């Protein structure tokens, strides 16, 4: 794997990689010994993986290190990848496990996904709390953010992960089931329960605002 983004870009230009190549085609090239094809996969997914890892680790530099470690693990495991799942869901699973292992190794509690009022668009009623035209509204917004972060922090890990993959990474229920290695029905249940907990906080905030 290339040591820097610029090196990756140069190597890609040098070999004339086609943008329309599918993940599976790139994986097959890597498996045949073309390491530069892996650079393409890194460029395609590195920002998404960093964003995902940032839901667990709020320090950007630390998230970059974990992302790098996740890609290294993926690269080493690619010879055994048989395409039973989509490459990106397989990669997401590696990234999530790497982030969790990193936190466990440092005896740190997994943090919340850092939802704020702008991200609150995914939850019913949150748009009513975005009015920042006066100091009182700003205080209400800050209080809501604090409450949401606290609720997310207390959610079971599987609920928080399912919600993050759905709302912030945009994965389908089927893809989340693949990432989390569980039935689609279980994913739907986990997301429902997580949303229910968050929407309860939002509903209470709306009542208080009135």
Backbone as JSON, one array per atom type, in Angstrom:
{
  "sequence": "XXXXXXXXXXXXXXXXXXXXXXXXXXXXXXXXXXXXXXXXXXXXXXXXXXXXXXXXXXXXXXXXXXXXXXXXXXXXXXXXXXXXXXXXXXXXXXXXXXXXXXXXXXXXXXXXXXXXXXXXXXXXXXXXXXXXXXXXXXXXXXXXXXXXXXXXXXXXXXXXXXXXXXXXXXXXXXXXXXXXXXXXXXXXXXXXXXXXXXXXXXXXXXXXXX",
  "N": [[0.84, -1.18, 0.0], [0.46, 2.26, -0.77], [2.49, 4.87, 0.65], [1.55, 7.47, 1.0], [-1.06, 9.83, 0.2], [-0.56, 11.37, -2.11], [1.39, 9.84, -3.37], [-0.1, 7.59, -3.93], [-1.94, 8.63, -5.76], [-0.24, 9.32, -7.88], [0.76, 6.81, -8.57], [-1.54, 5.6, -9.44], [-2.24, 7.12, -11.67], [-0.08, 6.48, -13.22], [-0.45, 3.81, -13.93], [-2.79, 3.85, -15.25], [-5.41, 3.41, -14.18], [-8.82, 2.55, -14.34], [-11.72, 4.41, -13.62], [-14.2, 3.21, -13.61], [-13.93, 0.64, -12.79], [-15.04, -2.11, -10.91], [-15.4, -2.83, -7.36], [-14.96, -5.55, -6.93], [-13.46, -6.27, -9.17], [-11.15, -4.8, -8.7], [-10.33, -5.96, -6.31], [-9.75, -8.54, -7.2], [-7.58, -7.96, -8.81], [-5.72, -7.15, -6.91], [-5.43, -9.53, -5.54], [-4.1, -10.95, -7.44], [-1.64, -9.91, -7.32], [-1.3, -7.22, -7.96], [-0.58, -4.59, -6.37], [-1.07, -1.9, -6.59], [-3.67, -1.61, -7.27], [-4.94, -1.78, -4.9], [-4.47, 0.69, -3.83], [-6.33, 2.21, -5.15], [-8.71, 1.35, -4.01], [-8.25, 2.25, -1.43], [-8.22, 5.04, -1.81], [-10.84, 5.36, -2.62], [-12.37, 4.68, -0.38], [-11.25, 5.75, 1.96], [-12.02, 8.22, 3.2], [-14.64, 7.71, 3.97], [-14.23, 5.65, 5.77], [-12.66, 6.89, 7.75], [-14.55, 8.74, 8.66], [-16.43, 6.97, 9.71], [-14.92, 5.72, 11.76], [-14.49, 7.92, 13.36], [-16.83, 8.11, 14.74], [-16.47, 6.54, 16.87], [-14.0, 7.2, 17.93], [-13.04, 10.3, 18.84], [-10.89, 11.91, 18.3], [-9.17, 13.25, 15.63], [-6.61, 12.69, 14.56], [-6.02, 10.3, 15.84], [-8.06, 8.75, 14.82], [-7.28, 8.62, 12.17], [-4.98, 7.05, 12.39], [-6.12, 4.64, 13.24], [-7.71, 4.09, 11.04], [-5.75, 3.68, 9.1], [-4.59, 1.37, 10.17], [-6.76, -0.35, 9.92], [-6.99, -0.56, 7.13], [-4.57, -1.8, 6.57], [-4.97, -4.26, 7.82], [-7.08, -5.16, 6.25], [-5.82, -5.35, 3.76], [-3.96, -7.4, 4.26], [-5.71, -9.45, 4.7], [-7.05, -9.8, 2.35], [-6.25, -11.85, 0.45], [-7.77, -14.01, 1.3], [-10.31, -13.24, 0.9], [-13.39, -13.93, -0.49], [-15.54, -12.84, -1.72], [-18.07, -13.29, -0.69], [-19.53, -11.41, 0.59], [-20.23, -7.88, 0.07], [-17.4, -5.87, -0.82], [-17.1, -3.39, 0.51], [-18.76, -3.6, 2.78], [-17.5, -5.6, 4.13], [-15.07, -4.32, 4.6], [-15.97, -2.2, 6.25], [-16.71, -3.67, 8.49], [-14.24, -4.6, 9.38], [-13.05, -2.13, 10.01], [-14.71, -1.15, 12.09], [-14.34, -3.14, 14.06], [-11.61, -2.81, 14.45], [-11.5, -0.24, 15.52], [-12.94, -0.61, 17.9], [-11.34, -2.53, 19.2], [-9.06, -1.04, 19.54], [-9.89, 0.89, 21.39], [-10.58, -0.73, 23.56], [-8.09, -1.81, 24.16], [-6.84, 0.33, 25.29], [-8.24, 0.64, 27.49], [-10.47, 2.23, 27.43], [-13.68, 3.67, 27.44], [-16.12, 3.16, 24.92], [-17.06, 5.91, 23.08], [-19.84, 8.18, 22.46], [-21.53, 8.67, 19.3], [-21.36, 11.3, 18.75], [-23.49, 12.93, 17.91], [-25.08, 15.88, 16.7], [-27.13, 18.88, 16.57], [-27.34, 19.5, 13.88], [-26.96, 17.03, 12.71], [-29.16, 15.91, 13.67], [-31.24, 15.92, 11.91], [-32.15, 13.53, 11.08], [-33.98, 12.59, 12.8], [-37.31, 12.61, 13.87], [-38.91, 15.67, 14.41], [-36.66, 17.09, 15.13], [-36.0, 19.22, 13.5], [-37.41, 21.35, 14.42], [-35.98, 22.31, 16.45], [-33.86, 23.74, 15.63], [-33.73, 26.46, 15.54], [-31.78, 29.15, 15.88], [-31.95, 31.79, 16.46], [-32.08, 33.29, 18.72], [-30.78, 33.8, 22.09], [-32.01, 32.02, 23.91], [-32.87, 29.91, 22.32], [-30.41, 28.96, 21.48], [-29.37, 28.01, 23.86], [-31.18, 25.96, 24.37], [-30.6, 24.3, 22.21], [-27.94, 23.56, 22.76], [-28.34, 22.19, 25.13], [-29.92, 20.08, 24.25], [-28.1, 18.75, 22.55], [-26.27, 17.89, 24.46], [-27.86, 16.13, 25.95], [-28.54, 14.21, 23.99], [-26.04, 13.15, 23.35], [-25.44, 11.96, 25.78], [-27.43, 10.01, 25.96], [-26.78, 8.42, 23.71], [-24.29, 7.52, 24.5], [-24.97, 5.8, 26.49], [-26.36, 3.83, 25.22], [-26.6, 0.38, 24.26], [-23.82, -1.22, 22.69], [-24.36, -2.51, 20.2], [-26.7, -1.29, 19.35], [-25.96, 1.39, 19.01], [-23.99, 1.14, 17.02], [-25.46, 0.08, 14.84], [-27.27, 2.18, 14.38], [-25.51, 4.26, 13.72], [-24.32, 3.31, 11.32], [-26.56, 3.28, 9.69], [-27.8, 5.92, 9.77], [-25.7, 7.81, 9.53], [-23.79, 6.79, 7.82], [-25.25, 5.83, 5.79], [-25.9, 3.21, 5.0], [-27.7, 0.37, 3.73], [-30.3, -1.68, 5.22], [-29.75, -4.32, 4.68], [-27.01, -4.26, 4.11], [-26.0, -3.41, 6.55], [-26.68, -5.57, 8.1], [-24.93, -7.39, 7.03], [-22.46, -6.23, 7.72], [-22.63, -6.34, 10.52], [-23.07, -8.96, 10.93], [-25.58, -10.32, 11.33], [-29.16, -11.1, 11.31], [-31.4, -9.32, 9.04], [-33.78, -8.54, 10.23], [-33.01, -8.28, 12.89], [-31.33, -6.09, 12.71], [-33.17, -4.07, 11.97], [-34.7, -4.0, 14.31], [-32.79, -3.15, 16.2], [-32.12, -0.59, 15.24], [-34.6, 0.65, 15.4], [-35.03, 0.64, 18.19], [-32.88, 2.24, 19.02], [-33.47, 4.69, 17.76], [-35.88, 5.21, 18.98], [-35.11, 5.74, 21.6], [-33.63, 8.11, 21.26], [-35.51, 9.83, 20.06], [-37.29, 10.11, 22.1], [-35.93, 11.79, 23.84], [-35.82, 14.08, 22.21], [-38.56, 14.65, 21.93], [-39.21, 15.3, 24.57], [-37.65, 17.56, 24.85], [-38.91, 19.25, 23.05], [-41.37, 19.59, 24.31], [-40.55, 20.96, 26.59], [-39.65, 23.29, 25.38], [-41.96, 24.52, 24.7]],
  "CA": [[0.0, 0.0, 0.0], [1.28, 3.45, -0.89], [2.72, 5.52, 1.93], [0.88, 8.74, 1.12], [-2.11, 10.04, -0.77], [0.02, 11.84, -3.36], [2.05, 8.69, -3.99], [-1.15, 6.74, -4.46], [-2.47, 9.28, -6.95], [0.76, 9.19, -8.94], [0.84, 5.43, -9.02], [-2.77, 5.29, -10.17], [-2.11, 7.75, -12.97], [0.96, 5.77, -13.95], [-0.89, 2.53, -14.47], [-4.0, 4.06, -16.03], [-6.54, 2.73, -13.56], [-10.11, 3.03, -14.81], [-12.61, 4.74, -12.52], [-15.39, 2.39, -13.6], [-13.66, -0.71, -12.3], [-15.79, -2.44, -9.7], [-14.6, -3.26, -6.21], [-14.58, -6.94, -7.11], [-12.37, -6.31, -10.15], [-9.94, -4.3, -8.04], [-9.92, -6.99, -5.35], [-9.14, -9.62, -7.97], [-6.26, -7.5, -9.25], [-4.84, -7.2, -5.74], [-5.17, -10.94, -5.26], [-3.16, -11.43, -8.46], [-0.35, -9.3, -7.08], [-1.26, -5.81, -8.35], [-0.81, -3.84, -5.14], [-1.53, -0.56, -6.88], [-5.13, -1.64, -7.31], [-5.4, -1.54, -3.53], [-4.44, 2.14, -3.65], [-7.6, 2.72, -5.66], [-9.7, 1.07, -2.97], [-7.97, 3.16, -0.31], [-8.69, 6.37, -2.21], [-12.31, 5.33, -2.71], [-13.06, 4.48, 0.89], [-10.56, 6.24, 3.15], [-12.77, 9.27, 3.89], [-15.8, 7.08, 4.6], [-13.76, 4.87, 6.93], [-12.29, 7.86, 8.79], [-15.81, 9.25, 9.2], [-17.0, 5.9, 10.53], [-14.09, 5.55, 12.96], [-14.67, 9.11, 14.19], [-18.0, 7.9, 15.59], [-16.0, 5.83, 18.05], [-12.84, 7.91, 18.45], [-13.29, 11.68, 18.43], [-9.65, 12.58, 17.93], [-8.99, 13.0, 14.2], [-5.31, 12.04, 14.33], [-6.15, 8.92, 16.31], [-8.93, 8.09, 13.85], [-6.47, 8.36, 10.98], [-4.12, 5.9, 12.69], [-6.97, 3.45, 13.26], [-8.08, 3.84, 9.65], [-4.57, 3.09, 8.46], [-4.48, 0.01, 10.69], [-7.85, -1.13, 9.34], [-6.64, -0.85, 5.74], [-3.49, -2.78, 6.59], [-5.6, -5.54, 8.13], [-7.84, -5.56, 5.07], [-4.85, -5.74, 2.73], [-3.41, -8.7, 4.62], [-6.77, -10.47, 4.67], [-7.64, -9.88, 1.01], [-6.08, -13.14, -0.23], [-8.8, -14.96, 1.74], [-11.63, -12.67, 0.6], [-13.99, -14.7, -1.58], [-16.67, -12.12, -2.3], [-19.36, -13.72, -0.13], [-20.2, -10.16, 0.92], [-19.68, -6.75, -0.66], [-16.11, -5.48, -0.27], [-17.16, -2.27, 1.45], [-19.32, -4.02, 4.07], [-16.39, -6.35, 4.75], [-14.12, -3.31, 5.07], [-16.59, -1.51, 7.38], [-16.65, -4.56, 9.65], [-12.85, -4.56, 9.86], [-12.81, -0.81, 10.61], [-15.42, -1.09, 13.37], [-13.65, -4.01, 15.01], [-10.31, -2.21, 14.76], [-11.76, 0.89, 16.42], [-13.32, -1.14, 19.21], [-10.17, -3.15, 19.8], [-8.16, 0.06, 19.92], [-10.41, 1.49, 22.62], [-10.47, -1.73, 24.62], [-6.68, -1.95, 24.52], [-6.48, 1.48, 26.11], [-9.18, 0.62, 28.62], [-11.32, 3.4, 27.31], [-15.06, 3.37, 27.12], [-16.51, 3.64, 23.61], [-17.78, 7.16, 23.2], [-21.02, 8.3, 21.61], [-21.22, 9.02, 17.92], [-21.18, 12.74, 18.63], [-24.58, 13.55, 17.16], [-25.41, 17.25, 17.08], [-28.43, 19.28, 16.06], [-27.33, 19.41, 12.42], [-27.15, 15.62, 12.36], [-30.46, 15.53, 14.2], [-32.23, 15.93, 10.84], [-32.63, 12.17, 10.85], [-34.94, 12.22, 13.83], [-38.54, 13.36, 13.78], [-39.07, 16.77, 15.35], [-35.42, 17.79, 15.41], [-35.91, 20.46, 12.73], [-38.04, 22.4, 15.2], [-35.05, 22.73, 17.5], [-32.69, 24.34, 15.0], [-33.83, 27.92, 15.54], [-30.69, 29.73, 16.67], [-32.08, 33.23, 16.28], [-32.03, 34.0, 20.0], [-29.98, 33.1, 23.1], [-32.76, 30.92, 24.53], [-32.82, 28.78, 21.38], [-29.05, 28.42, 21.51], [-29.24, 27.23, 25.09], [-31.97, 24.74, 24.19], [-29.86, 23.45, 21.29], [-26.79, 23.0, 23.47], [-28.85, 21.23, 26.11], [-30.35, 18.91, 23.48], [-26.89, 18.04, 22.14], [-25.72, 17.23, 25.64], [-28.73, 15.0, 26.3], [-28.43, 13.19, 22.97], [-24.74, 12.5, 23.52], [-25.5, 11.12, 26.96], [-28.25, 8.85, 25.62], [-26.0, 7.58, 22.81], [-23.21, 6.92, 25.26], [-25.53, 4.74, 27.33], [-26.95, 2.79, 24.39], [-25.77, -0.81, 24.03], [-22.92, -1.04, 21.54], [-24.95, -2.96, 18.95], [-27.69, -0.3, 18.92], [-25.24, 2.58, 18.55], [-23.33, 0.82, 15.76], [-26.48, -0.04, 13.8], [-27.79, 3.51, 14.08], [-24.45, 5.02, 13.04], [-24.19, 2.82, 9.95], [-27.76, 3.64, 8.93], [-28.09, 7.34, 9.68], [-24.56, 8.65, 9.21], [-23.04, 6.21, 6.71], [-26.2, 5.6, 4.71], [-25.96, 1.82, 4.56], [-29.0, -0.27, 3.74], [-30.46, -2.66, 6.3], [-29.07, -5.54, 4.27], [-25.56, -4.06, 4.26], [-25.7, -3.36, 7.98], [-26.75, -6.97, 8.56], [-23.68, -8.0, 6.58], [-21.38, -5.69, 8.55], [-22.78, -6.76, 11.92], [-23.2, -10.42, 10.93], [-26.84, -10.67, 12.02], [-30.29, -11.02, 10.38], [-31.92, -7.99, 8.75], [-34.78, -8.24, 11.24], [-32.31, -7.83, 14.09], [-30.87, -4.72, 12.41], [-34.33, -3.18, 12.06], [-35.06, -3.88, 15.72], [-31.78, -2.35, 16.88], [-32.25, 0.8, 14.81], [-35.85, 1.15, 15.98], [-34.82, 0.89, 19.62], [-31.97, 3.38, 19.17], [-34.22, 5.89, 17.38], [-36.89, 5.43, 20.0], [-34.45, 6.37, 22.75], [-33.26, 9.48, 20.89], [-36.69, 10.62, 19.81], [-37.88, 10.42, 23.4], [-35.22, 12.98, 24.31], [-36.24, 15.2, 21.37], [-39.94, 14.97, 22.29], [-39.19, 15.97, 25.87], [-37.09, 18.9, 24.61], [-39.96, 20.05, 22.39], [-42.35, 19.95, 25.33], [-39.94, 21.99, 27.44], [-39.53, 24.55, 24.62], [-43.28, 25.15, 24.67]],
  "C": [[0.87, 1.23, 0.0], [1.37, 4.18, 0.43], [2.01, 6.82, 2.09], [-0.16, 8.87, 0.02], [-1.54, 10.45, -2.11], [0.71, 10.7, -4.11], [1.02, 7.77, -4.62], [-1.69, 7.32, -5.75], [-1.52, 9.11, -8.12], [0.82, 7.77, -9.49], [-0.39, 5.05, -9.83], [-2.71, 5.87, -11.58], [-1.13, 6.95, -13.84], [0.49, 4.49, -14.58], [-2.23, 2.64, -15.21], [-5.2, 3.33, -15.46], [-7.85, 3.35, -14.03], [-11.07, 3.23, -13.64], [-13.79, 3.77, -12.43], [-15.14, 0.96, -13.13], [-14.43, -0.95, -10.99], [-14.85, -2.84, -8.58], [-14.09, -4.68, -6.41], [-13.44, -7.08, -8.11], [-11.06, -5.85, -9.52], [-9.41, -5.32, -7.05], [-9.2, -8.12, -6.08], [-7.75, -9.23, -8.46], [-5.26, -7.55, -8.09], [-4.46, -8.64, -5.45], [-4.2, -11.56, -6.27], [-1.79, -10.76, -8.34], [-0.22, -7.84, -7.47], [-1.59, -4.95, -7.13], [-1.33, -2.43, -5.39], [-3.04, -0.49, -6.99], [-5.7, -1.4, -5.91], [-5.39, -0.05, -3.21], [-5.76, 2.76, -4.1], [-8.7, 2.52, -4.62], [-9.51, 1.98, -1.77], [-8.51, 4.55, -0.62], [-10.22, 6.44, -2.22], [-12.98, 5.34, -1.35], [-12.41, 5.14, 2.11], [-11.36, 7.31, 3.91], [-14.0, 8.69, 4.6], [-15.38, 6.3, 5.85], [-13.35, 5.8, 8.07], [-13.55, 8.41, 9.46], [-16.46, 8.23, 10.12], [-16.24, 5.75, 11.84], [-14.26, 6.73, 13.91], [-15.92, 9.01, 15.06], [-17.62, 7.17, 16.88], [-14.84, 6.57, 18.72], [-12.91, 9.35, 17.94], [-12.04, 12.46, 18.06], [-9.31, 12.22, 16.48], [-7.68, 12.28, 13.9], [-5.37, 10.57, 14.74], [-7.01, 8.11, 15.34], [-8.17, 7.75, 12.57], [-5.56, 7.15, 11.19], [-4.92, 4.6, 12.66], [-7.4, 3.07, 11.85], [-6.95, 3.18, 8.89], [-4.41, 1.63, 8.88], [-5.55, -0.9, 10.08], [-7.55, -1.5, 7.89], [-5.51, -1.88, 5.66], [-4.04, -4.18, 6.86], [-6.37, -6.07, 6.91], [-6.92, -6.06, 3.97], [-4.3, -7.15, 3.0], [-4.44, -9.82, 4.51], [-7.36, -10.68, 3.28], [-7.41, -11.21, 0.29], [-7.16, -14.16, 0.12], [-10.21, -14.45, 1.45], [-12.2, -13.36, -0.64], [-15.22, -14.02, -2.18], [-18.02, -12.6, -1.82], [-20.19, -12.52, 0.31], [-19.6, -9.06, 0.05], [-18.36, -6.33, 0.0], [-16.25, -4.39, 0.78], [-17.8, -2.64, 2.79], [-18.29, -4.83, 4.84], [-15.38, -5.38, 5.34], [-14.68, -2.55, 6.27], [-16.49, -2.36, 8.64], [-15.25, -4.56, 10.25], [-12.58, -3.24, 10.58], [-13.47, -0.69, 11.98], [-14.71, -1.93, 14.42], [-12.29, -3.44, 15.41], [-10.48, -1.05, 15.73], [-12.1, 0.4, 17.83], [-12.13, -1.77, 19.92], [-9.18, -2.11, 20.29], [-8.6, 0.67, 21.25], [-10.28, 0.53, 23.81], [-9.03, -1.84, 25.1], [-6.21, -0.81, 25.41], [-7.4, 1.63, 27.31], [-10.06, 1.88, 28.64], [-12.71, 2.98, 26.91], [-15.4, 3.94, 25.75], [-17.41, 4.86, 23.78], [-18.98, 7.17, 22.26], [-20.61, 8.74, 20.21], [-21.19, 10.52, 17.7], [-22.27, 13.43, 17.84], [-24.8, 14.98, 17.63], [-26.72, 17.63, 16.41], [-28.47, 19.23, 14.54], [-27.55, 17.98, 11.97], [-28.52, 15.15, 12.81], [-31.56, 15.54, 13.17], [-32.83, 14.55, 10.63], [-33.73, 11.77, 11.83], [-36.13, 13.17, 13.81], [-38.6, 14.46, 14.84], [-37.82, 17.58, 15.57], [-35.33, 19.11, 14.68], [-36.52, 21.63, 13.49], [-37.09, 22.97, 16.25], [-33.83, 23.42, 16.92], [-32.71, 25.85, 14.98], [-32.77, 28.49, 16.47], [-30.73, 31.25, 16.63], [-32.04, 34.0, 17.59], [-31.27, 33.17, 21.02], [-30.7, 31.91, 23.72], [-32.73, 29.69, 23.63], [-31.45, 28.14, 21.38], [-28.84, 27.56, 22.74], [-29.99, 25.92, 24.98], [-31.24, 23.76, 23.27], [-28.69, 22.77, 21.99], [-27.23, 21.94, 24.47], [-29.29, 19.94, 25.42], [-29.14, 18.08, 23.06], [-26.31, 17.25, 23.3], [-26.54, 16.0, 25.99], [-28.61, 13.87, 25.29], [-27.11, 12.42, 23.09], [-24.77, 11.55, 24.71], [-26.31, 9.85, 26.68], [-27.47, 7.89, 24.73], [-24.89, 6.85, 23.54], [-23.72, 5.72, 26.06], [-26.18, 3.62, 26.52], [-26.03, 1.57, 24.32], [-24.99, -0.64, 22.73], [-23.58, -1.42, 20.23], [-26.01, -1.98, 18.43], [-27.0, 0.92, 18.34], [-24.58, 2.32, 17.19], [-24.34, 0.74, 14.62], [-27.01, 1.33, 13.39], [-26.76, 4.34, 13.32], [-24.33, 4.6, 11.58], [-25.37, 3.23, 9.08], [-27.86, 5.14, 8.7], [-26.92, 8.18, 9.18], [-23.71, 8.11, 8.06], [-23.94, 5.8, 5.56], [-26.29, 4.18, 4.21], [-27.39, 1.3, 4.61], [-29.08, -1.25, 4.91], [-29.72, -3.95, 5.96], [-27.56, -5.42, 4.46], [-25.16, -4.03, 5.73], [-25.72, -4.78, 8.56], [-25.47, -7.7, 8.19], [-22.52, -7.55, 7.46], [-21.43, -6.27, 9.96], [-22.99, -8.26, 12.07], [-24.43, -10.86, 11.73], [-27.98, -10.56, 11.01], [-30.77, -9.58, 10.19], [-32.96, -7.58, 9.79], [-34.16, -7.73, 12.53], [-31.81, -6.4, 13.91], [-32.02, -3.74, 12.56], [-34.73, -2.95, 13.52], [-34.09, -2.98, 16.46], [-31.9, -0.88, 16.53], [-33.52, 1.42, 15.39], [-35.66, 1.52, 17.45], [-33.92, 2.09, 19.86], [-32.7, 4.68, 18.85], [-35.25, 6.24, 18.44], [-36.3, 6.15, 21.21], [-34.11, 7.83, 22.47], [-34.48, 10.36, 20.7], [-37.43, 10.96, 21.1], [-37.24, 11.68, 23.98], [-35.68, 14.22, 23.54], [-37.66, 15.63, 21.73], [-40.01, 15.73, 23.61], [-38.65, 17.4, 25.73], [-38.11, 19.81, 23.96], [-41.02, 20.49, 23.4], [-41.83, 21.07, 26.22], [-39.88, 23.34, 26.72], [-40.86, 25.29, 24.53], [-43.73, 25.6, 26.05]]
}
